[in-house]
Amino acid sequence: MRLTVHLARLLRDVARYSVATRRLALLVLVVAGFVVILLALAAQTTAPLAIYPFA
């Protein structure tokens, strides 16, 4: 949960910076990175549940 809060704050700060400096590419890059992180966390959480029936 702490990681999620920290990532949300980081995303908020980067969004404010990108709006202030008008750098949309920075915001797009950070959002894409967070999507990859969320996919990795989801895979890490669901992998044991998916493998368990076959073990």
JSON list of C-alpha atoms in Angstrom, two decimals:
[
{"chain": "A", "resi": 1, "resn": "MET", "atom": "CA", "xyz": [0.00, 0.00, 0.00]},
{"chain": "A", "resi": 2, "resn": "ARG", "atom": "CA", "xyz": [2.84, 2.40, 0.76]},
{"chain": "A", "resi": 3, "resn": "LEU", "atom": "CA", "xyz": [4.30, 1.76, -2.67]},
{"chain": "A", "resi": 4, "resn": "THR", "atom": "CA", "xyz": [0.98, 2.64, -4.30]},
{"chain": "A", "resi": 5, "resn": "VAL", "atom": "CA", "xyz": [0.71, 5.89, -2.34]},
{"chain": "A", "resi": 6, "resn": "HIS", "atom": "CA", "xyz": [4.29, 6.79, -3.17]},
{"chain": "A", "resi": 7, "resn": "LEU", "atom": "CA", "xyz": [3.76, 6.07, -6.87]},
{"chain": "A", "resi": 8, "resn": "ALA", "atom": "CA", "xyz": [0.56, 8.12, -6.90]},
{"chain": "A", "resi": 9, "resn": "ARG", "atom": "CA", "xyz": [2.35, 11.08, -5.34]},
{"chain": "A", "resi": 10, "resn": "LEU", "atom": "CA", "xyz": [5.21, 10.74, -7.79]},
{"chain": "A", "resi": 11, "resn": "LEU", "atom": "CA", "xyz": [2.78, 10.65, -10.71]},
{"chain": "A", "resi": 12, "resn": "ARG", "atom": "CA", "xyz": [1.00, 13.73, -9.36]},
{"chain": "A", "resi": 13, "resn": "ASP", "atom": "CA", "xyz": [4.26, 15.66, -9.03]},
{"chain": "A", "resi": 14, "resn": "VAL", "atom": "CA", "xyz": [5.42, 14.69, -12.51]},
{"chain": "A", "resi": 15, "resn": "ALA", "atom": "CA", "xyz": [2.03, 15.67, -13.93]},
{"chain": "A", "resi": 16, "resn": "ARG", "atom": "CA", "xyz": [2.30, 19.09, -12.29]},
{"chain": "A", "resi": 17, "resn": "TYR", "atom": "CA", "xyz": [5.84, 19.52, -13.61]},
{"chain": "A", "resi": 18, "resn": "SER", "atom": "CA", "xyz": [4.89, 18.48, -17.13]},
{"chain": "A", "resi": 19, "resn": "VAL", "atom": "CA", "xyz": [1.94, 20.89, -17.14]},
{"chain": "A", "resi": 20, "resn": "ALA", "atom": "CA", "xyz": [4.11, 23.72, -15.81]},
{"chain": "A", "resi": 21, "resn": "THR", "atom": "CA", "xyz": [6.83, 23.12, -18.40]},
{"chain": "A", "resi": 22, "resn": "ARG", "atom": "CA", "xyz": [4.43, 21.98, -21.14]},
{"chain": "A", "resi": 23, "resn": "ARG", "atom": "CA", "xyz": [6.27, 18.72, -21.70]},
{"chain": "A", "resi": 24, "resn": "LEU", "atom": "CA", "xyz": [3.63, 16.20, -22.64]},
{"chain": "A", "resi": 25, "resn": "ALA", "atom": "CA", "xyz": [6.22, 13.61, -23.63]},
{"chain": "A", "resi": 26, "resn": "LEU", "atom": "CA", "xyz": [7.46, 13.43, -20.03]},
{"chain": "A", "resi": 27, "resn": "LEU", "atom": "CA", "xyz": [3.97, 12.75, -18.74]},
{"chain": "A", "resi": 28, "resn": "VAL", "atom": "CA", "xyz": [3.34, 10.10, -21.39]},
{"chain": "A", "resi": 29, "resn": "LEU", "atom": "CA", "xyz": [6.62, 8.38, -20.55]},
{"chain": "A", "resi": 30, "resn": "VAL", "atom": "CA", "xyz": [5.88, 8.30, -16.82]},
{"chain": "A", "resi": 31, "resn": "VAL", "atom": "CA", "xyz": [2.33, 7.04, -17.32]},
{"chain": "A", "resi": 32, "resn": "ALA", "atom": "CA", "xyz": [3.61, 4.27, -19.62]},
{"chain": "A", "resi": 33, "resn": "GLY", "atom": "CA", "xyz": [6.16, 3.32, -16.99]},
{"chain": "A", "resi": 34, "resn": "PHE", "atom": "CA", "xyz": [3.50, 3.10, -14.30]},
{"chain": "A", "resi": 35, "resn": "VAL", "atom": "CA", "xyz": [1.37, 0.91, -16.54]},
{"chain": "A", "resi": 36, "resn": "VAL", "atom": "CA", "xyz": [4.31, -1.49, -16.87]},
{"chain": "A", "resi": 37, "resn": "ILE", "atom": "CA", "xyz": [4.81, -1.44, -13.09]},
{"chain": "A", "resi": 38, "resn": "LEU", "atom": "CA", "xyz": [1.13, -2.15, -12.45]},
{"chain": "A", "resi": 39, "resn": "LEU", "atom": "CA", "xyz": [1.17, -5.04, -14.93]},
{"chain": "A", "resi": 40, "resn": "ALA", "atom": "CA", "xyz": [4.22, -6.48, -13.19]},
{"chain": "A", "resi": 41, "resn": "LEU", "atom": "CA", "xyz": [2.56, -6.19, -9.77]},
{"chain": "A", "resi": 42, "resn": "ALA", "atom": "CA", "xyz": [-0.61, -7.83, -11.09]},
{"chain": "A", "resi": 43, "resn": "ALA", "atom": "CA", "xyz": [1.37, -10.68, -12.63]},
{"chain": "A", "resi": 44, "resn": "GLN", "atom": "CA", "xyz": [3.34, -11.16, -9.43]},
{"chain": "A", "resi": 45, "resn": "THR", "atom": "CA", "xyz": [0.11, -11.36, -7.44]},
{"chain": "A", "resi": 46, "resn": "THR", "atom": "CA", "xyz": [-1.82, -13.68, -9.74]},
{"chain": "A", "resi": 47, "resn": "ALA", "atom": "CA", "xyz": [0.98, -16.04, -10.79]},
{"chain": "A", "resi": 48, "resn": "PRO", "atom": "CA", "xyz": [0.88, -18.21, -7.63]},
{"chain": "A", "resi": 49, "resn": "LEU", "atom": "CA", "xyz": [-2.91, -18.45, -7.90]},
{"chain": "A", "resi": 50, "resn": "ALA", "atom": "CA", "xyz": [-2.70, -19.52, -11.54]},
{"chain": "A", "resi": 51, "resn": "ILE", "atom": "CA", "xyz": [0.05, -22.08, -10.94]},
{"chain": "A", "resi": 52, "resn": "TYR", "atom": "CA", "xyz": [-1.39, -23.58, -7.72]},
{"chain": "A", "resi": 53, "resn": "PRO", "atom": "CA", "xyz": [-4.02, -25.85, -9.36]},
{"chain": "A", "resi": 54, "resn": "PHE", "atom": "CA", "xyz": [-1.33, -27.47, -11.50]},
{"chain": "A", "resi": 55, "resn": "ALA", "atom": "CA", "xyz": [1.21, -28.00, -8.72]}
]
